[in-house]
GROMACS .gro file of C-alpha atoms in nm:
model
  352
    1MET     CA    1 -16.677 -11.569 -12.157
    2SER     CA    2 -17.028 -11.407 -12.208
    3SER     CA    3 -17.211 -11.493 -12.467
    4PHE     CA    4 -17.183 -11.253 -12.721
    5LEU     CA    5 -16.833 -11.209 -12.729
    6ASN     CA    6 -16.798 -11.572 -12.764
    7ASN     CA    7 -16.913 -11.523 -13.119
    8PHE     CA    8 -16.566 -11.305 -13.157
    9LEU     CA    9 -16.294 -11.448 -12.882
   10LYS     CA   10 -16.380 -11.814 -12.858
   11LEU     CA   11 -16.111 -11.948 -12.977
   12ASP     CA   12 -16.131 -12.288 -13.216
   13GLU     CA   13 -15.757 -12.430 -13.249
   14ASN     CA   14 -15.925 -12.545 -13.631
   15ILE     CA   15 -15.969 -12.192 -13.737
   16ARG     CA   16 -15.745 -11.978 -13.559
   17LYS     CA   17 -15.441 -11.996 -13.248
   18SER     CA   18 -15.379 -11.798 -12.942
   19SER     CA   19 -15.058 -11.669 -13.132
   20ASP     CA   20 -15.240 -11.573 -13.450
   21ILE     CA   21 -15.259 -11.179 -13.499
   22ALA     CA   22 -15.596 -11.065 -13.398
   23LEU     CA   23 -15.557 -10.676 -13.468
   24ILE     CA   24 -15.327 -10.479 -13.702
   25TRP     CA   25 -15.282 -10.121 -13.672
   26GLU     CA   26 -15.142  -9.867 -13.874
   27GLY     CA   27 -15.079  -9.492 -13.733
   28ASN     CA   28 -15.099  -9.183 -13.949
   29TYR     CA   29 -14.724  -9.123 -14.017
   30TRP     CA   30 -14.514  -9.315 -14.281
   31ASP     CA   31 -14.262  -9.189 -14.523
   32ASP     CA   32 -14.033  -9.326 -14.814
   33GLN     CA   33 -13.789  -9.460 -14.532
   34ASN     CA   34 -14.048  -9.688 -14.436
   35VAL     CA   35 -14.041  -9.449 -14.094
   36HIS     CA   36 -14.429  -9.549 -13.964
   37ASP     CA   37 -14.645  -9.640 -13.645
   38CYS     CA   38 -14.755  -9.984 -13.639
   39CYS     CA   39 -14.851 -10.254 -13.371
   40ASP     CA   40 -15.040 -10.599 -13.404
   41ILE     CA   41 -15.192 -10.766 -13.107
   42ASP     CA   42 -15.224 -11.198 -13.079
   43TRP     CA   43 -15.591 -11.317 -13.024
   44LYS     CA   44 -15.478 -11.394 -12.668
   45THR     CA   45 -15.347 -11.055 -12.585
   46LEU     CA   46 -15.628 -10.959 -12.694
   47ASN     CA   47 -15.887 -11.126 -12.480
   48PHE     CA   48 -15.664 -11.040 -12.165
   49MET     CA   49 -15.708 -10.663 -12.274
   50ILE     CA   50 -16.078 -10.664 -12.313
   51GLU     CA   51 -16.098 -10.864 -11.995
   52LYS     CA   52 -15.836 -10.579 -11.819
   53VAL     CA   53 -16.039 -10.264 -12.020
   54ALA     CA   54 -16.383 -10.474 -11.876
   55ILE     CA   55 -16.286 -10.496 -11.512
   56VAL     CA   56 -16.166 -10.101 -11.575
   57PHE     CA   57 -16.518  -9.994 -11.676
   58LYS     CA   58 -16.728 -10.203 -11.431
   59ASN     CA   59 -16.508 -10.061 -11.119
   60TYR     CA   60 -16.618  -9.706 -11.249
   61PHE     CA   61 -16.931  -9.767 -11.153
   62LEU     CA   62 -16.866  -9.942 -10.831
   63GLU     CA   63 -16.619  -9.674 -10.681
   64GLU     CA   64 -16.767  -9.426 -10.454
   65LYS     CA   65 -16.490  -9.159 -10.555
   66GLN     CA   66 -16.587  -9.164 -10.906
   67ASN     CA   67 -16.927  -8.937 -10.783
   68ILE     CA   68 -17.124  -9.194 -11.045
   69GLU     CA   69 -17.471  -9.187 -10.918
   70GLU     CA   70 -17.670  -9.507 -10.859
   71ASN     CA   71 -17.951  -9.343 -11.106
   72GLN     CA   72 -17.701  -9.269 -11.379
   73GLU     CA   73 -17.780  -9.515 -11.696
   74ARG     CA   74 -17.453  -9.773 -11.750
   75LYS     CA   75 -17.355  -9.585 -12.016
   76ILE     CA   76 -16.953  -9.511 -12.159
   77LEU     CA   77 -16.895  -9.281 -12.436
   78ILE     CA   78 -16.602  -9.380 -12.660
   79TYR     CA   79 -16.511  -9.091 -12.784
   80LEU     CA   80 -16.185  -9.207 -12.976
   81PRO     CA   81 -16.055  -9.226 -13.349
   82LYS     CA   82 -15.933  -9.535 -13.487
   83ILE     CA   83 -15.685  -9.645 -13.262
   84ILE     CA   84 -15.628  -9.991 -13.089
   85GLN     CA   85 -15.878  -9.932 -12.817
   86LEU     CA   86 -16.139  -9.850 -13.004
   87PRO     CA   87 -16.243 -10.182 -13.079
   88ILE     CA   88 -16.157 -10.328 -12.747
   89CYS     CA   89 -16.346 -10.044 -12.579
   90ILE     CA   90 -16.647 -10.128 -12.752
   91LEU     CA   91 -16.628 -10.522 -12.654
   92ALA     CA   92 -16.528 -10.427 -12.300
   93ALA     CA   93 -16.835 -10.240 -12.245
   94ILE     CA   94 -17.050 -10.526 -12.338
   95ARG     CA   95 -16.870 -10.733 -12.177
   96VAL     CA   96 -16.991 -10.564 -11.810
   97GLY     CA   97 -17.347 -10.478 -11.960
   98ILE     CA   98 -17.249 -10.134 -11.993
   99THR     CA   99 -17.399  -9.924 -12.288
  100PRO     CA  100 -17.096  -9.819 -12.555
  101VAL     CA  101 -17.204  -9.502 -12.722
  102ILE     CA  102 -16.991  -9.443 -13.004
  103LEU     CA  103 -16.908  -9.134 -13.175
  104ASP     CA  104 -16.635  -9.029 -13.404
  105PRO     CA  105 -16.444  -8.717 -13.306
  106LEU     CA  106 -16.350  -8.629 -13.631
  107SER     CA  107 -16.682  -8.589 -13.747
  108SER     CA  108 -16.940  -8.596 -13.489
  109ASN     CA  109 -17.192  -8.272 -13.434
  110GLN     CA  110 -17.103  -8.153 -13.091
  111ASN     CA  111 -17.476  -8.132 -13.055
  112VAL     CA  112 -17.505  -8.505 -13.005
  113LEU     CA  113 -17.284  -8.509 -12.688
  114GLN     CA  114 -17.477  -8.504 -12.350
  115LYS     CA  115 -17.323  -8.581 -12.031
  116PHE     CA  116 -17.194  -8.949 -11.949
  117PRO     CA  117 -17.100  -9.118 -11.634
  118LEU     CA  118 -16.726  -9.185 -11.802
  119ILE     CA  119 -16.576  -9.096 -12.118
  120VAL     CA  120 -16.312  -9.249 -12.274
  121THR     CA  121 -16.084  -9.084 -12.524
  122CYS     CA  122 -15.743  -8.986 -12.614
  123ASP     CA  123 -15.562  -8.659 -12.613
  124TYR     CA  124 -15.476  -8.547 -12.975
  125VAL     CA  125 -15.458  -8.754 -13.332
  126TRP     CA  126 -15.285  -8.671 -13.624
  127GLN     CA  127 -15.477  -8.667 -13.958
  128ALA     CA  128 -15.239  -8.585 -14.196
  129GLN     CA  129 -15.047  -8.311 -14.100
  130LYS     CA  130 -15.319  -8.157 -13.908
  131LEU     CA  131 -15.325  -8.223 -13.546
  132ILE     CA  132 -15.641  -8.247 -13.371
  133GLU     CA  133 -15.729  -8.190 -13.004
  134ILE     CA  134 -15.932  -8.479 -12.859
  135LYS     CA  135 -15.984  -8.460 -12.524
  136LYS     CA  136 -16.061  -8.092 -12.529
  137LYS     CA  137 -16.427  -8.170 -12.693
  138VAL     CA  138 -16.547  -8.350 -12.436
  139GLU     CA  139 -16.415  -8.167 -12.101
  140ASP     CA  140 -16.785  -8.058 -12.037
  141PHE     CA  141 -16.943  -8.379 -12.054
  142GLY     CA  142 -16.814  -8.613 -11.788
  143GLN     CA  143 -16.586  -8.807 -11.599
  144ILE     CA  144 -16.242  -8.883 -11.880
  145LEU     CA  145 -16.058  -9.180 -11.875
  146VAL     CA  146 -15.773  -9.069 -12.129
  147ILE     CA  147 -15.526  -9.232 -12.347
  148ARG     CA  148 -15.203  -9.082 -12.415
  149HIS     CA  149 -15.185  -9.100 -12.765
  150VAL     CA  150 -14.976  -8.843 -12.942
  151ALA     CA  151 -14.836  -8.588 -12.619
  152PRO     CA  152 -14.456  -8.716 -12.514
  153ASN     CA  153 -14.413  -8.873 -12.175
  154TYR     CA  154 -14.298  -8.684 -11.885
  155GLY     CA  155 -13.919  -8.604 -11.850
  156ILE     CA  156 -13.824  -8.769 -12.210
  157PRO     CA  157 -13.638  -8.462 -12.409
  158ALA     CA  158 -13.739  -8.381 -12.741
  159PRO     CA  159 -13.550  -8.511 -13.054
  160ARG     CA  160 -13.317  -8.249 -13.208
  161LYS     CA  161 -13.570  -8.268 -13.503
  162GLN     CA  162 -13.901  -8.306 -13.500
  163ILE     CA  163 -14.066  -8.478 -13.790
  164ILE     CA  164 -14.441  -8.315 -13.868
  165ALA     CA  165 -14.757  -8.566 -13.794
  166LYS     CA  166 -14.512  -8.810 -13.618
  167ARG     CA  167 -14.570  -8.931 -13.266
  168PRO     CA  168 -14.526  -8.847 -13.010
  169THR     CA  169 -14.510  -8.476 -13.072
  170TYR     CA  170 -14.308  -8.244 -12.815
  171PHE     CA  171 -14.412  -7.885 -13.039
  172LEU     CA  172 -14.620  -7.771 -13.251
  173THR     CA  173 -14.520  -7.482 -13.492
  174CYS     CA  174 -14.713  -7.183 -13.586
  175GLU     CA  175 -14.603  -6.971 -13.828
  176ASN     CA  176 -14.691  -6.661 -13.735
  177PRO     CA  177 -14.600  -6.378 -14.000
  178GLY     CA  178 -14.268  -6.279 -13.900
  179ASN     CA  179 -14.314  -6.457 -13.531
  180PRO     CA  180 -14.293  -6.860 -13.550
  181GLU     CA  181 -14.409  -6.959 -13.209
  182LYS     CA  182 -14.365  -7.303 -13.096
  183ILE     CA  183 -14.661  -7.446 -12.881
  184ARG     CA  184 -14.513  -7.735 -12.610
  185ILE     CA  185 -14.761  -8.044 -12.664
  186LYS     CA  186 -14.852  -8.183 -12.323
  187PHE     CA  187 -15.063  -8.443 -12.143
  188ASP     CA  188 -15.282  -8.201 -11.940
  189LEU     CA  189 -15.480  -8.383 -11.674
  190ARG     CA  190 -15.757  -8.176 -11.453
  191ASN     CA  191 -15.756  -8.281 -11.085
  192GLY     CA  192 -16.035  -8.539 -10.995
  193LYS     CA  193 -16.185  -8.516 -11.373
  194ASP     CA  194 -15.955  -8.692 -11.546
  195ASP     CA  195 -15.798  -9.034 -11.499
  196LYS     CA  196 -15.494  -9.159 -11.685
  197TRP     CA  197 -15.569  -9.465 -11.903
  198SER     CA  198 -15.195  -9.647 -11.854
  199LYS     CA  199 -15.271  -9.592 -11.432
  200LYS     CA  200 -15.592  -9.776 -11.439
  201MET     CA  201 -15.487 -10.049 -11.628
  202GLU     CA  202 -15.187 -10.112 -11.386
  203GLU     CA  203 -15.445 -10.117 -11.115
  204VAL     CA  204 -15.622 -10.402 -11.251
  205SER     CA  205 -15.366 -10.728 -11.153
  206ASP     CA  206 -15.285 -10.970 -11.411
  207SER     CA  207 -15.454 -11.251 -11.171
  208GLU     CA  208 -15.780 -11.033 -11.154
  209VAL     CA  209 -15.795 -11.063 -11.530
  210GLU     CA  210 -15.717 -11.448 -11.537
  211THR     CA  211 -16.025 -11.493 -11.304
  212GLY     CA  212 -16.239 -11.287 -11.484
  213LEU     CA  213 -16.152 -11.480 -11.826
  214LYS     CA  214 -16.218 -11.835 -11.597
  215LEU     CA  215 -16.560 -11.699 -11.505
  216SER     CA  216 -16.801 -11.843 -11.805
  217GLY     CA  217 -17.084 -11.674 -11.873
  218ASN     CA  218 -17.046 -11.428 -11.556
  219PHE     CA  219 -17.198 -11.120 -11.737
  220SER     CA  220 -17.435 -11.337 -11.965
  221ASN     CA  221 -17.721 -11.173 -11.797
  222SER     CA  222 -17.640 -10.789 -11.776
  223GLU     CA  223 -17.546 -10.827 -12.154
  224LYS     CA  224 -17.862 -10.927 -12.303
  225ASN     CA  225 -18.020 -10.581 -12.171
  226THR     CA  226 -17.705 -10.417 -12.309
  227ALA     CA  227 -17.772 -10.225 -12.630
  228ILE     CA  228 -17.539 -10.000 -12.834
  229LEU     CA  229 -17.577  -9.645 -12.907
  230ILE     CA  230 -17.386  -9.532 -13.256
  231SER     CA  231 -17.393  -9.164 -13.437
  232ASP     CA  232 -17.391  -9.111 -13.793
  233GLY     CA  233 -17.287  -8.726 -13.629
  234GLU     CA  234 -17.607  -8.590 -13.576
  235ILE     CA  235 -17.839  -8.829 -13.412
  236LEU     CA  236 -17.795  -9.109 -13.207
  237GLU     CA  237 -17.925  -9.480 -13.320
  238LYS     CA  238 -17.999  -9.753 -13.086
  239ILE     CA  239 -17.853 -10.078 -13.195
  240GLU     CA  240 -17.981 -10.433 -13.019
  241ILE     CA  241 -17.740 -10.673 -12.970
  242SER     CA  242 -18.006 -10.924 -13.117
  243GLU     CA  243 -17.958 -10.736 -13.472
  244LEU     CA  244 -17.623 -10.705 -13.453
  245LEU     CA  245 -17.572 -11.052 -13.458
  246ALA     CA  246 -17.826 -11.122 -13.704
  247LEU     CA  247 -17.640 -10.873 -13.977
  248LEU     CA  248 -17.294 -11.020 -13.919
  249GLU     CA  249 -17.456 -11.367 -13.980
  250LYS     CA  250 -17.548 -11.232 -14.301
  251LYS     CA  251 -17.263 -11.055 -14.400
  252LYS     CA  252 -17.005 -11.355 -14.307
  253GLU     CA  253 -17.168 -11.495 -14.626
  254GLU     CA  254 -17.019 -11.272 -14.828
  255ILE     CA  255 -16.649 -11.318 -14.705
  256MET     CA  256 -16.421 -11.549 -14.969
  257ASN     CA  257 -16.292 -11.879 -14.739
  258SER     CA  258 -15.957 -11.786 -14.862
  259VAL     CA  259 -15.960 -11.472 -14.694
  260GLU     CA  260 -15.755 -11.405 -14.354
  261ASN     CA  261 -15.676 -11.047 -14.314
  262ILE     CA  262 -15.952 -10.771 -14.362
  263PHE     CA  263 -15.868 -10.399 -14.386
  264VAL     CA  264 -16.189 -10.230 -14.251
  265LEU     CA  265 -16.179  -9.841 -14.361
  266ASP     CA  266 -16.538  -9.791 -14.228
  267PHE     CA  267 -16.565  -9.599 -13.907
  268PRO     CA  268 -16.913  -9.705 -13.715
  269LYS     CA  269 -17.162  -9.513 -13.756
  270ASN     CA  270 -17.475  -9.685 -13.813
  271LEU     CA  271 -17.589 -10.052 -13.812
  272ASP     CA  272 -17.446 -10.134 -14.109
  273SER     CA  273 -17.088 -10.027 -14.068
  274PHE     CA  274 -17.076 -10.132 -13.708
  275ALA     CA  275 -17.140 -10.472 -13.819
  276ASN     CA  276 -16.890 -10.444 -14.085
  277PHE     CA  277 -16.641 -10.306 -13.816
  278LEU     CA  278 -16.675 -10.609 -13.628
  279LEU     CA  279 -16.696 -10.907 -13.883
  280PRO     CA  280 -16.330 -10.966 -13.892
  281TRP     CA  281 -16.333 -11.111 -13.530
  282TYR     CA  282 -16.672 -11.266 -13.572
  283ILE     CA  283 -16.540 -11.490 -13.849
  284GLY     CA  284 -16.225 -11.516 -13.684
  285LYS     CA  285 -15.975 -11.302 -13.892
  286THR     CA  286 -15.742 -11.084 -13.855
  287MET     CA  287 -15.898 -10.706 -13.855
  288THR     CA  288 -15.656 -10.434 -13.983
  289LEU     CA  289 -15.708 -10.085 -13.851
  290PHE     CA  290 -15.570  -9.726 -14.039
  291GLU     CA  291 -15.583  -9.441 -13.812
  292GLY     CA  292 -15.449  -9.176 -14.090
  293CYS     CA  293 -15.630  -9.009 -14.415
  294VAL     CA  294 -15.656  -9.227 -14.721
  295ASN     CA  295 -15.449  -8.965 -14.904
  296TYR     CA  296 -15.184  -8.913 -14.673
  297PRO     CA  297 -14.887  -8.869 -14.796
  298ASP     CA  298 -15.125  -8.962 -15.128
  299SER     CA  299 -15.357  -9.261 -15.182
  300SER     CA  300 -15.056  -9.527 -15.267
  301ARG     CA  301 -15.084  -9.542 -14.862
  302ILE     CA  302 -15.392  -9.797 -14.888
  303SER     CA  303 -15.172 -10.012 -15.121
  304GLN     CA  304 -14.903  -9.999 -14.896
  305ILE     CA  305 -15.082 -10.142 -14.618
  306ILE     CA  306 -15.235 -10.388 -14.833
  307GLN     CA  307 -14.873 -10.494 -14.954
  308LYS     CA  308 -14.717 -10.449 -14.587
  309HIS     CA  309 -14.989 -10.703 -14.439
  310SER     CA  310 -15.086 -10.918 -14.734
  311VAL     CA  311 -15.453 -10.760 -14.721
  312ASN     CA  312 -15.701 -10.979 -14.842
  313CYS     CA  313 -16.004 -10.809 -14.808
  314ILE     CA  314 -16.136 -10.429 -14.801
  315ILE     CA  315 -16.440 -10.322 -14.622
  316SER     CA  316 -16.506  -9.986 -14.773
  317THR     CA  317 -16.876  -9.863 -14.752
  318GLN     CA  318 -16.886  -9.533 -14.679
  319GLU     CA  319 -16.769  -9.245 -14.926
  320LEU     CA  320 -16.388  -9.187 -14.937
  321GLN     CA  321 -16.263  -8.902 -15.115
  322ILE     CA  322 -15.949  -9.055 -15.270
  323LEU     CA  323 -15.710  -8.807 -15.512
  324HIS     CA  324 -15.516  -8.939 -15.731
  325PRO     CA  325 -15.650  -9.282 -15.775
  326ASN     CA  326 -15.337  -9.403 -16.037
  327TYR     CA  327 -15.127  -9.391 -15.715
  328LEU     CA  328 -15.310  -9.701 -15.598
  329LYS     CA  329 -15.108  -9.892 -15.811
  330PHE     CA  330 -14.802  -9.793 -15.676
  331PHE     CA  331 -14.733 -10.119 -15.466
  332ASP     CA  332 -14.818 -10.464 -15.513
  333PHE     CA  333 -15.165 -10.568 -15.413
  334SER     CA  334 -15.187 -10.871 -15.535
  335ASN     CA  335 -15.302 -11.049 -15.223
  336LEU     CA  336 -15.611 -10.869 -15.261
  337LYS     CA  337 -15.940 -11.092 -15.338
  338GLN     CA  338 -16.239 -10.895 -15.236
  339LEU     CA  339 -16.395 -10.554 -15.180
  340ILE     CA  340 -16.694 -10.507 -14.975
  341GLY     CA  341 -16.876 -10.189 -15.040
  342ASP     CA  342 -16.981 -10.000 -15.382
  343ASN     CA  343 -16.618  -9.762 -15.370
  344GLU     CA  344 -16.588  -9.773 -15.753
  345ILE     CA  345 -16.262  -9.568 -15.754
  346LEU     CA  346 -16.125  -9.872 -15.558
  347LYS     CA  347 -16.291 -10.158 -15.769
  348ASP     CA  348 -16.138 -10.004 -16.075
  349ALA     CA  349 -15.821  -9.957 -15.937
  350TYR     CA  350 -15.760 -10.332 -15.795
  351LYS     CA  351 -15.952 -10.486 -16.074
  352LEU     CA  352 -16.226 -10.620 -15.827
   0.00000   0.00000   0.00000
């Protein structure tokens, strides 16, 4: 394990065990019948996934068939919303000395985009009841490794009733006056230009991953020259590994000792929010991510996640438009002990 990743993934049995939960992900959809998207990953699985993704990334820069020229800078555009693969891809790129370029597909200006040897993205994402096409935005900027996030698997028949904003999505109904139109949602791959995420993961054997995990420090030299490029939507900011670690060291002192699960509401858009994003793993705590909108179906969704996953701390430094803040009190949030950030609405609602 490289020295940088040791800060995040080296297991100290006095602090956490391999079976403890490292990542909790909540999707956009939830209703009052408690139907929702949800996933959790333990530390052992997280280590395994990061190593597997790192091998896939490394192979892109080794295989001639990917048409990546030798003189091209080793950069990967990570163009993902807050889905499971976002933090995994960031650490996997650094693992093999590749610069991750992190852009929020929901807010970044298209002018920030440029040609990349490899782009990691997903097909679509739901935000409240709006379906947003993600891959189409970057099809002109390089080879794409695409995650099936919303589109259904081939050959699986659609349900009799499709629920809006729920994955997988088979059809989208466009309400044209007097002529409603059903548009089929497909997982389209362009020949030679798009690769399927799941297929690339299958190509890496478990034994290859286990071997990589045993090679202590194998990529530490390349990692030292790795930086992170990140955008607030308008310009790219370069972040050095050393300054990121220095800020994480400072921020870890802010977290109460009793905190075990940290709900990160921010998307990484600058050095400060990037450090906030990685802080849970840096101090060996559970990271909770939410893909959707804080006001869907209403703002009580935040408190529902807090109650369901026993969240102890929220990090929210970016401005959030929280509608009807009194709804935040609809669920039990007694486990919540700390709020990092200046969100006065959350502070007032949770009395923190």
